[in-house]
Short mmCIF file of C-alpha atoms in Angstrom, two decimals:
data_model
loop_
_atom_site.label_atom_id
_atom_site.label_comp_id
_atom_site.label_asym_id
_atom_site.label_seq_id
_atom_site.Cartn_x
_atom_site.Cartn_y
_atom_site.Cartn_z
CA MET P 1 65.18 160.93 102.20
CA ALA P 2 64.26 158.36 104.97
CA TYR P 3 61.30 155.97 104.59
CA ASP P 4 57.87 156.72 105.72
CA ASP P 5 57.11 153.36 106.82
CA LEU P 6 58.56 149.92 107.63
CA ARG P 7 57.02 148.13 104.90
CA SER P 8 58.26 150.75 101.93
CA LEU P 9 61.53 149.96 103.41
CA LEU P 10 61.32 146.13 103.32
CA ARG P 11 59.99 146.54 99.69
CA ALA P 12 63.22 148.40 98.96
CA LEU P 13 65.53 146.10 100.52
CA GLU P 14 64.07 142.98 98.87
CA ARG P 15 64.48 144.83 95.64
CA ASP P 16 67.94 145.13 96.58
CA GLY P 17 68.17 141.40 97.36
CA ASP P 18 68.99 142.47 101.05
CA LEU P 19 65.78 140.61 102.44
CA THR P 20 64.93 137.00 102.54
CA ARG P 21 61.23 135.77 103.03
CA ILE P 22 61.10 132.51 105.08
CA LYS P 23 58.02 130.49 104.29
CA ALA P 24 58.78 127.59 106.42
CA GLU P 25 57.04 127.32 110.00
CA VAL P 26 59.44 128.48 112.68
CA ASP P 27 58.78 128.74 116.55
CA PRO P 28 59.12 131.91 118.50
CA HIS P 29 60.39 129.75 121.16
CA LEU P 30 64.03 129.89 120.85
CA GLU P 31 64.32 128.89 117.11
CA VAL P 32 63.45 132.34 115.78
CA GLY P 33 66.01 133.91 117.99
CA GLU P 34 68.80 131.20 117.02
CA ILE P 35 68.15 131.72 113.57
CA VAL P 36 68.39 135.70 113.56
CA ASP P 37 71.42 135.67 116.07
CA ARG P 38 73.28 133.62 113.50
CA VAL P 39 72.18 135.69 110.34
CA ASN P 40 73.46 138.80 112.25
CA LYS P 41 76.49 137.78 113.22
CA ALA P 42 77.22 136.53 109.70
CA GLY P 43 76.26 140.03 108.29
CA GLY P 44 73.41 138.59 106.71
CA PRO P 45 69.89 140.09 105.26
CA ALA P 46 67.03 141.45 106.78
CA LEU P 47 64.25 138.44 107.47
CA LEU P 48 60.81 138.53 107.16
CA PHE P 49 59.11 135.22 109.06
CA GLU P 50 55.92 134.70 107.17
CA ASN P 51 54.61 131.71 109.09
CA VAL P 52 55.18 131.98 112.61
CA LYS P 53 53.80 129.47 114.73
CA GLY P 54 50.82 130.81 116.91
CA SER P 55 50.50 133.80 114.70
CA SER P 56 48.92 134.80 111.65
CA MET P 57 51.15 137.99 111.81
CA PRO P 58 54.48 138.05 109.74
CA LEU P 59 57.42 139.15 111.88
CA ALA P 60 60.43 141.30 110.35
CA MET P 61 63.79 140.88 111.78
CA ASN P 62 67.54 141.71 111.61
CA VAL P 63 65.99 144.90 109.24
CA TYR P 64 68.76 147.36 111.07
CA GLY P 65 71.44 144.59 111.29
CA THR P 66 73.88 146.32 109.05
CA ASP P 67 75.19 149.85 109.07
CA ARG P 68 74.11 149.88 105.20
CA ARG P 69 70.60 148.79 105.55
CA LEU P 70 70.15 151.58 108.82
CA LEU P 71 71.64 154.29 106.55
CA LYS P 72 69.32 153.25 103.69
CA ALA P 73 66.34 153.58 106.15
CA LEU P 74 67.44 156.69 107.54
CA GLY P 75 67.78 158.05 104.00
CA LEU P 76 71.65 158.65 104.75
CA THR P 77 75.21 158.04 102.94
CA SER P 78 76.94 157.98 106.07
CA TYR P 79 76.53 158.78 110.15
CA GLU P 80 78.72 161.70 109.45
CA ASP P 81 75.61 163.24 107.70
CA ILE P 82 73.76 164.02 110.62
CA SER P 83 76.56 164.59 112.94
CA GLY P 84 77.72 167.53 110.45
CA MET P 85 74.27 169.05 110.26
CA ILE P 86 74.23 169.14 114.03
CA GLY P 87 77.81 170.56 114.29
CA GLY P 88 76.55 173.42 112.06
CA LEU P 89 73.62 174.08 113.92
CA LEU P 90 75.55 174.38 117.01
CA LYS P 91 78.13 176.97 115.64
CA PRO P 92 77.54 180.06 117.42
CA GLU P 93 79.33 182.55 115.16
CA LEU P 94 77.65 185.79 114.34
CA PRO P 95 76.86 185.95 110.49
CA HIS P 96 78.94 188.04 108.16
CA GLY P 97 77.45 189.89 105.02
CA PHE P 98 74.88 188.68 102.90
CA THR P 99 76.10 185.21 102.63
CA GLY P 100 76.50 184.80 106.29
CA VAL P 101 72.85 185.84 106.84
CA ARG P 102 71.46 183.63 104.17
CA ASP P 103 73.44 180.87 105.90
CA ALA P 104 72.04 181.47 109.24
CA PHE P 105 68.47 181.75 107.79
CA GLY P 106 69.37 178.40 106.19
CA LYS P 107 69.96 176.76 109.44
CA LEU P 108 66.45 177.91 110.92
CA GLY P 109 64.79 176.73 107.72
CA ALA P 110 66.27 173.50 108.25
CA MET P 111 64.65 173.36 111.69
CA ALA P 112 61.08 173.87 110.07
CA HIS P 113 60.14 170.42 109.24
CA VAL P 114 61.18 169.05 112.61
CA PRO P 115 58.18 169.39 114.58
CA PRO P 116 55.57 166.30 114.11
CA ARG P 117 52.18 166.96 112.56
CA LYS P 118 48.92 165.60 113.67
CA VAL P 119 46.55 163.99 111.05
CA LYS P 120 43.24 162.51 111.05
CA ASP P 121 43.38 159.25 109.45
CA ALA P 122 46.19 156.80 109.90
CA PRO P 123 46.78 153.48 108.52
CA VAL P 124 47.23 152.21 112.30
CA GLN P 125 43.87 152.61 112.83
CA GLU P 126 42.37 150.48 110.01
CA VAL P 127 41.54 147.68 112.70
CA VAL P 128 40.33 148.58 116.26
CA LEU P 129 40.28 145.76 118.84
CA ARG P 130 38.95 146.82 122.36
CA GLY P 131 38.36 144.88 125.63
CA ASP P 132 37.82 141.02 125.39
CA ASP P 133 38.74 141.04 121.76
CA VAL P 134 42.29 141.98 122.50
CA ASP P 135 44.69 139.02 122.31
CA LEU P 136 48.57 139.79 122.81
CA ASP P 137 48.90 135.84 122.14
CA ALA P 138 47.90 136.64 118.58
CA LEU P 139 51.27 138.70 118.32
CA PRO P 140 54.72 136.90 117.91
CA ALA P 141 56.44 137.51 120.99
CA LEU P 142 59.86 136.00 121.36
CA PHE P 143 61.37 133.43 123.67
CA THR P 144 64.91 134.11 122.78
CA TRP P 145 67.10 132.54 125.43
CA PRO P 146 66.78 129.32 127.48
CA GLU P 147 66.77 131.15 130.69
CA ASP P 148 64.62 133.83 129.70
CA GLY P 149 61.52 134.31 131.97
CA GLY P 150 58.96 134.49 129.18
CA SER P 151 58.18 135.97 125.69
CA PHE P 152 59.11 139.41 125.02
CA PHE P 153 58.25 142.29 122.44
CA ASN P 154 61.64 143.57 122.03
CA LEU P 155 60.97 146.59 119.53
CA GLY P 156 57.84 148.31 120.70
CA LEU P 157 58.27 152.15 120.99
CA THR P 158 56.55 153.19 124.43
CA HIS P 159 54.97 156.53 124.62
CA THR P 160 54.26 158.29 127.78
CA LYS P 161 53.89 161.85 129.16
CA ASP P 162 54.44 163.61 132.37
CA PRO P 163 51.23 163.91 134.18
CA GLU P 164 52.47 167.60 135.33
CA SER P 165 54.30 169.12 132.60
CA GLY P 166 52.46 167.47 129.87
CA VAL P 167 56.41 166.61 128.28
CA ARG P 168 56.00 163.47 125.98
CA ASN P 169 58.54 160.51 126.10
CA LEU P 170 59.23 157.91 123.60
CA GLY P 171 61.49 155.12 124.68
CA LEU P 172 62.59 151.74 123.78
CA TYR P 173 62.09 149.02 126.67
CA ARG P 174 61.53 145.40 126.66
CA LEU P 175 58.10 144.22 127.10
CA GLN P 176 57.13 140.64 128.53
CA ARG P 177 53.95 139.36 127.81
CA HIS P 178 52.60 138.09 130.85
CA ASP P 179 48.77 137.03 129.53
CA ALA P 180 46.56 137.95 126.49
CA ARG P 181 46.09 141.57 127.87
CA THR P 182 49.11 142.33 130.26
CA ILE P 183 52.33 143.71 129.42
CA GLY P 184 55.70 144.04 131.97
CA MET P 185 57.48 147.44 131.63
CA HIS P 186 60.91 147.37 131.96
CA TRP P 187 61.51 150.70 133.28
CA GLN P 188 64.81 150.91 135.07
CA ILE P 189 65.22 153.52 137.56
CA HIS P 190 67.03 156.26 135.39
CA LYS P 191 64.27 156.09 132.40
CA ASP P 192 61.91 159.16 131.71
CA SER P 193 59.07 156.91 131.31
CA ARG P 194 59.42 155.51 135.24
CA ASN P 195 59.59 158.84 136.33
CA HIS P 196 56.22 159.97 134.68
CA TYR P 197 54.71 156.64 136.29
CA GLN P 198 56.08 157.92 139.70
CA VAL P 199 54.90 161.25 139.36
CA ALA P 200 51.33 159.66 138.44
CA ALA P 201 51.34 157.28 141.45
CA ARG P 202 52.22 160.08 143.75
CA ARG P 203 49.11 162.20 142.56
CA GLY P 204 47.07 158.61 142.65
CA GLU P 205 46.33 158.60 139.21
CA ARG P 206 46.44 155.92 136.32
CA LEU P 207 49.30 156.60 133.71
CA PRO P 208 48.26 156.28 129.97
CA VAL P 209 50.50 154.18 127.69
CA ALA P 210 50.81 153.55 124.09
CA ILE P 211 53.17 151.27 122.63
CA ALA P 212 53.83 151.19 118.75
CA PHE P 213 55.36 148.48 116.48
CA GLY P 214 56.68 148.71 113.17
CA CYS P 215 57.18 152.39 113.15
CA PRO P 216 58.89 154.63 110.39
CA PRO P 217 62.77 153.83 110.77
CA ALA P 218 63.63 157.53 111.69
CA VAL P 219 61.24 157.14 114.85
CA THR P 220 62.47 153.72 115.73
CA TYR P 221 66.09 155.06 116.18
CA ALA P 222 64.94 158.10 117.63
CA ALA P 223 63.40 155.90 120.54
CA THR P 224 66.88 154.56 121.32
CA ALA P 225 68.74 157.79 121.43
CA PRO P 226 69.82 159.06 124.82
CA LEU P 227 67.94 162.64 125.02
CA PRO P 228 67.41 164.61 128.13
CA GLY P 229 64.04 164.14 129.29
CA ASN P 230 62.69 167.42 128.21
CA MET P 231 63.43 166.79 124.65
CA ASP P 232 60.74 165.14 122.24
CA GLU P 233 62.42 162.39 120.53
CA TYR P 234 60.01 163.13 117.22
CA LEU P 235 62.06 166.27 117.10
CA LEU P 236 65.08 164.25 116.49
CA ALA P 237 63.09 161.79 114.34
CA GLY P 238 61.96 164.73 112.04
CA PHE P 239 65.32 166.35 111.77
CA VAL P 240 67.23 163.00 110.85
CA ARG P 241 64.35 162.30 108.28
CA GLY P 242 64.39 165.30 106.77
CA LYS P 243 60.41 165.93 107.30
CA ARG P 244 57.85 165.96 109.82
CA VAL P 245 56.36 162.80 111.35
CA ASP P 246 52.87 162.15 111.02
CA MET P 247 51.05 161.49 114.37
CA VAL P 248 47.32 160.56 115.14
CA ASP P 249 45.55 160.37 118.30
CA CYS P 250 44.88 157.36 120.07
CA VAL P 251 41.71 155.83 120.26
CA SER P 252 41.70 155.34 124.13
CA VAL P 253 44.60 157.06 125.96
CA PRO P 254 45.43 160.84 125.73
CA LEU P 255 48.60 160.29 123.50
CA GLN P 256 49.71 160.25 120.03
CA VAL P 257 51.51 157.51 117.81
CA PRO P 258 52.84 157.49 114.46
CA ALA P 259 50.26 157.48 111.87
CA ARG P 260 52.12 154.98 109.83
CA ALA P 261 53.02 152.28 112.41
CA GLU P 262 51.79 148.85 112.33
CA VAL P 263 50.51 148.20 115.26
CA VAL P 264 49.47 149.80 118.55
CA LEU P 265 48.86 148.63 122.13
CA GLU P 266 46.90 151.38 124.55
CA GLY P 267 46.30 150.69 127.65
CA TRP P 268 46.55 152.26 131.41
CA LEU P 269 49.19 151.63 134.57
CA GLU P 270 47.40 151.52 137.67
CA PRO P 271 49.90 152.83 140.67
CA GLY P 272 51.41 149.93 142.43
CA LYS P 273 50.42 147.34 140.01
CA THR P 274 53.43 145.14 139.39
CA LEU P 275 54.50 141.67 138.31
CA PRO P 276 57.69 139.64 138.45
CA GLU P 277 59.49 140.61 135.15
CA GLY P 278 62.54 138.73 133.75
CA PRO P 279 65.13 137.09 133.91
CA PHE P 280 65.81 138.29 130.23
CA GLY P 281 68.91 137.72 128.12
CA ASP P 282 70.05 141.24 127.60
CA HIS P 283 72.39 143.05 125.08
CA THR P 284 75.26 142.80 127.49
CA GLY P 285 75.33 139.01 126.42
CA PHE P 286 74.18 138.26 130.34
CA TYR P 287 71.08 137.56 131.97
CA THR P 288 69.33 140.41 133.89
CA PRO P 289 67.50 138.81 137.06
CA GLN P 290 63.97 138.73 137.75
CA GLU P 291 62.56 142.02 139.58
CA PRO P 292 59.00 143.44 139.97
CA PHE P 293 58.23 145.87 137.42
CA PRO P 294 54.73 147.64 136.35
CA ALA P 295 52.21 145.62 134.61
CA LEU P 296 50.38 147.31 131.91
CA THR P 297 46.60 146.23 131.10
CA ILE P 298 46.06 146.78 127.30
CA ASP P 299 42.58 148.03 126.65
CA THR P 300 42.83 148.81 122.89
CA VAL P 301 44.72 147.29 119.97
CA THR P 302 44.93 149.22 116.80
CA MET P 303 46.48 148.00 113.42
CA ARG P 304 46.84 147.97 109.82
CA LYS P 305 44.51 145.73 108.05
CA ARG P 306 47.15 143.31 107.25
CA PRO P 307 49.87 144.02 109.96
CA LEU P 308 53.38 143.11 110.56
CA LEU P 309 55.51 142.90 113.72
CA GLN P 310 58.99 144.08 113.94
CA SER P 311 61.28 142.99 116.78
CA VAL P 312 65.07 142.38 117.34
CA VAL P 313 67.05 139.63 118.95
CA VAL P 314 69.54 140.82 121.90
CA GLY P 315 72.23 138.96 123.35
CA ARG P 316 76.04 138.66 123.10
CA PRO P 317 77.51 141.26 120.95
CA PRO P 318 77.50 141.87 117.89
CA THR P 319 73.73 142.20 117.47
CA GLU P 320 71.34 144.53 115.75
CA ASP P 321 71.99 147.08 118.44
CA GLY P 322 74.96 147.56 116.73
CA PRO P 323 74.49 149.93 113.85
CA LEU P 324 71.84 151.78 116.29
CA GLY P 325 74.34 152.55 118.71
CA ARG P 326 76.96 153.49 116.43
CA ALA P 327 74.55 155.98 114.90
CA THR P 328 74.11 157.33 118.32
CA GLU P 329 77.95 157.64 118.92
CA ARG P 330 78.36 159.62 115.64
CA PHE P 331 75.37 161.86 115.72
CA PHE P 332 75.95 162.84 119.53
CA LEU P 333 79.61 163.81 119.02
CA PRO P 334 78.95 167.54 118.17
CA LEU P 335 76.82 167.77 121.36
CA LEU P 336 79.58 166.00 123.30
CA LYS P 337 81.84 168.59 122.47
CA VAL P 338 79.74 171.25 123.28
CA ILE P 339 79.84 169.86 126.91
CA VAL P 340 83.45 168.72 126.75
CA PRO P 341 85.33 170.98 124.23
CA ASP P 342 88.44 169.08 124.97
CA ILE P 343 87.47 165.92 123.18
CA VAL P 344 88.69 165.03 119.84
CA ASP P 345 86.82 161.93 119.17
CA TYR P 346 85.34 159.38 120.89
CA HIS P 347 84.24 155.50 120.57
CA LEU P 348 81.74 153.45 122.44
CA PRO P 349 82.82 149.87 121.51
CA GLU P 350 79.71 147.43 120.91
CA ALA P 351 81.38 144.99 123.04
CA GLY P 352 80.83 146.78 126.08
CA GLY P 353 77.13 147.18 125.47
CA PHE P 354 78.09 150.90 124.17
CA HIS P 355 77.33 152.57 127.44
CA ASN P 356 79.87 150.66 129.72
CA CYS P 357 83.01 152.01 127.91
CA ALA P 358 83.97 155.08 126.25
CA ILE P 359 87.44 155.67 124.66
CA VAL P 360 88.12 159.29 124.39
CA SER P 361 90.98 161.02 122.45
CA ILE P 362 92.21 164.50 123.49
CA ASP P 363 95.23 167.00 122.69
CA LYS P 364 96.55 167.15 125.72
CA LYS P 365 97.61 170.15 127.03
CA TYR P 366 98.84 170.01 130.75
CA PRO P 367 99.15 167.11 133.44
CA LYS P 368 96.03 165.55 134.80
CA HIS P 369 94.13 166.68 131.71
CA ALA P 370 92.98 163.39 130.99
CA GLN P 371 91.49 163.10 134.68
CA LYS P 372 89.79 166.31 134.07
CA VAL P 373 87.99 165.03 130.72
CA MET P 374 87.13 161.52 132.51
CA HIS P 375 85.30 163.67 135.05
CA ALA P 376 83.55 165.87 132.47
CA VAL P 377 82.54 162.71 130.62
CA TRP P 378 80.95 161.35 133.73
CA GLY P 379 78.76 164.51 134.12
CA ALA P 380 77.38 164.31 130.56
CA HIS P 381 73.87 163.22 130.88
CA MET P 382 73.70 159.52 130.53
CA MET P 383 77.51 159.15 129.89
CA SER P 384 77.04 159.17 133.88
CA LEU P 385 76.51 155.33 133.41
CA THR P 386 79.85 154.53 131.95
CA LYS P 387 82.08 152.27 133.91
CA LEU P 388 85.31 152.81 132.09
CA VAL P 389 86.68 155.88 130.68
CA VAL P 390 90.03 155.47 128.57
CA VAL P 391 91.56 158.48 127.08
CA VAL P 392 94.17 158.54 124.70
CA ASP P 393 96.02 161.25 122.59
CA SER P 394 94.75 162.75 119.55
CA ASP P 395 96.79 160.64 117.29
CA CYS P 396 95.46 157.41 118.40
CA ASP P 397 92.40 156.05 116.40
CA VAL P 398 89.63 155.78 119.08
CA HIS P 399 87.95 153.12 116.67
CA ASP P 400 90.92 150.83 116.22
CA LEU P 401 90.79 148.68 119.57
CA HIS P 402 94.18 147.07 118.81
CA GLU P 403 95.79 150.23 118.94
CA VAL P 404 94.08 151.54 121.81
CA ALA P 405 94.91 148.22 123.66
CA TRP P 406 98.55 148.52 122.42
CA ARG P 407 98.88 151.89 124.13
CA ALA P 408 96.48 151.36 127.40
CA PHE P 409 98.07 148.09 128.22
CA GLY P 410 101.97 148.78 127.38
CA ASN P 411 102.53 152.39 128.16
CA THR P 412 100.58 153.04 131.22
CA ASP P 413 101.58 153.82 134.50
CA TYR P 414 98.78 152.63 136.82
CA ALA P 415 99.91 154.19 139.95
CA ARG P 416 99.60 157.70 138.33
CA ASP P 417 97.39 157.19 135.28
CA LEU P 418 94.44 155.13 137.04
CA THR P 419 91.61 157.06 138.49
CA VAL P 420 88.94 155.27 140.53
CA VAL P 421 85.86 157.11 141.53
CA GLU P 422 82.14 156.12 142.72
CA GLY P 423 78.91 156.62 140.76
CA PRO P 424 75.96 155.55 139.38
CA VAL P 425 75.48 152.28 137.08
CA ASP P 426 73.07 150.91 134.88
CA HIS P 427 70.30 148.87 136.63
CA LEU P 428 71.13 145.81 134.56
CA ASP P 429 72.93 143.36 136.76
CA HIS P 430 75.21 141.12 134.46
CA ALA P 431 75.69 137.82 136.04
CA GLU P 432 74.76 134.55 134.05
CA MET P 433 76.19 134.27 130.71
CA ILE P 434 73.92 134.08 127.58
CA THR P 435 74.18 130.55 125.77
CA SER P 436 71.85 128.87 122.90
CA ASP P 437 69.88 125.87 123.58
CA PRO P 438 72.10 122.76 122.11
CA GLU P 439 69.19 120.82 121.06
CA VAL P 440 67.58 123.86 119.66
CA ALA P 441 70.79 124.96 117.80
CA GLU P 442 71.26 121.64 116.16
CA ARG P 443 67.36 121.77 114.76
CA VAL P 444 68.26 125.11 113.19
CA THR P 445 71.54 123.94 111.71
CA LYS P 446 69.60 121.02 110.35
CA ARG P 447 66.82 123.08 108.71
CA TRP P 448 68.99 126.06 107.46
CA LYS P 449 68.32 125.09 103.76
CA GLU P 450 64.52 124.69 104.60
CA TYR P 451 64.85 128.42 105.79
CA GLY P 452 66.12 129.30 102.47
CA LEU P 453 69.11 130.91 103.89
#
């Protein structure tokens, strides 16, 4: 069974010897990012920074930095556990005999625990701060890379709902801390929350927003999943974790958040209110430039009595994005096969930021079959943003990049096999490469033993 909250997972990781408490004071300006990036790339443990300069709140990092930890957090032995369940639910055969009827009802029963449930009392509302008592500077935001435009919260789960349909959206977007009560919302042009904001602006209304930190692991994963805009991420979270997610009404906005989160920020977006956001060292390994994005005023903060914050470091792969992206790749294979039944398997390389490249294997049946599959992939929801689709035969292991490169580089007639088309691309602009600050890197090296690593 998946863990009900972040802190219970951290306790379990510590029992396993897979969490290190760092008691030495660390600076969220560049130092924390340098430490976490090194530990993650070395396959090291989850980290709990207990003494973050400028904040009394502990900071949990690299929690999902390995496949083993993410699987443990979700209560799984393999990513195939979920893809197998989804594939079973998608099978359309009619039941045959008593066994078939029993299996069919079993599928329906597996969905009964999925919807979230509302509760009245929530640990995340043990402390409530309003108005001038709100101080975002007390939360450990990260200034990760030298050319970043400010300090960011990188694992805040953003809740909005469509002002007309009432459909909820849960998304994971970077959040720039502009001042003690203002957050920048990096809502790219294809994001559902941006659509909600535009609908509210057209109606001349404010948009309520709630941002939750330190959520149950299945909820955090669901926020990263590329679901259609009309599907509730909390249904996926309940399906993955094997039971409903407890939700509580927010204090000052008409939204619900996980009852067992650590910290929640509540506020309203005014139509047309924007501030310059970025630059930001992104998960591609390059900086995205500064642009105007909506600026959220925080009216209320709720939290546990002794809260902790969770964040991630993004940058040049591999990072903590890796396990989360691999989970999505495996979980969504059965759904992709429904849309494109020609597909045998696929791989979204982390080096391509997952969405920029898709390697697809097919059992080729006729000339130009690969081109048909390419166009079908580009028509599959968020895979429309894929820049490069590589199609190989079914006997090629799509996860073995050496074998894929051997076939693609050495056995391709580009005059015949290459197809170039125009289509949408991600909002992110990949220009300047991310590199560490050399002085900070040297300081971290000298202090490494002091961190207990």
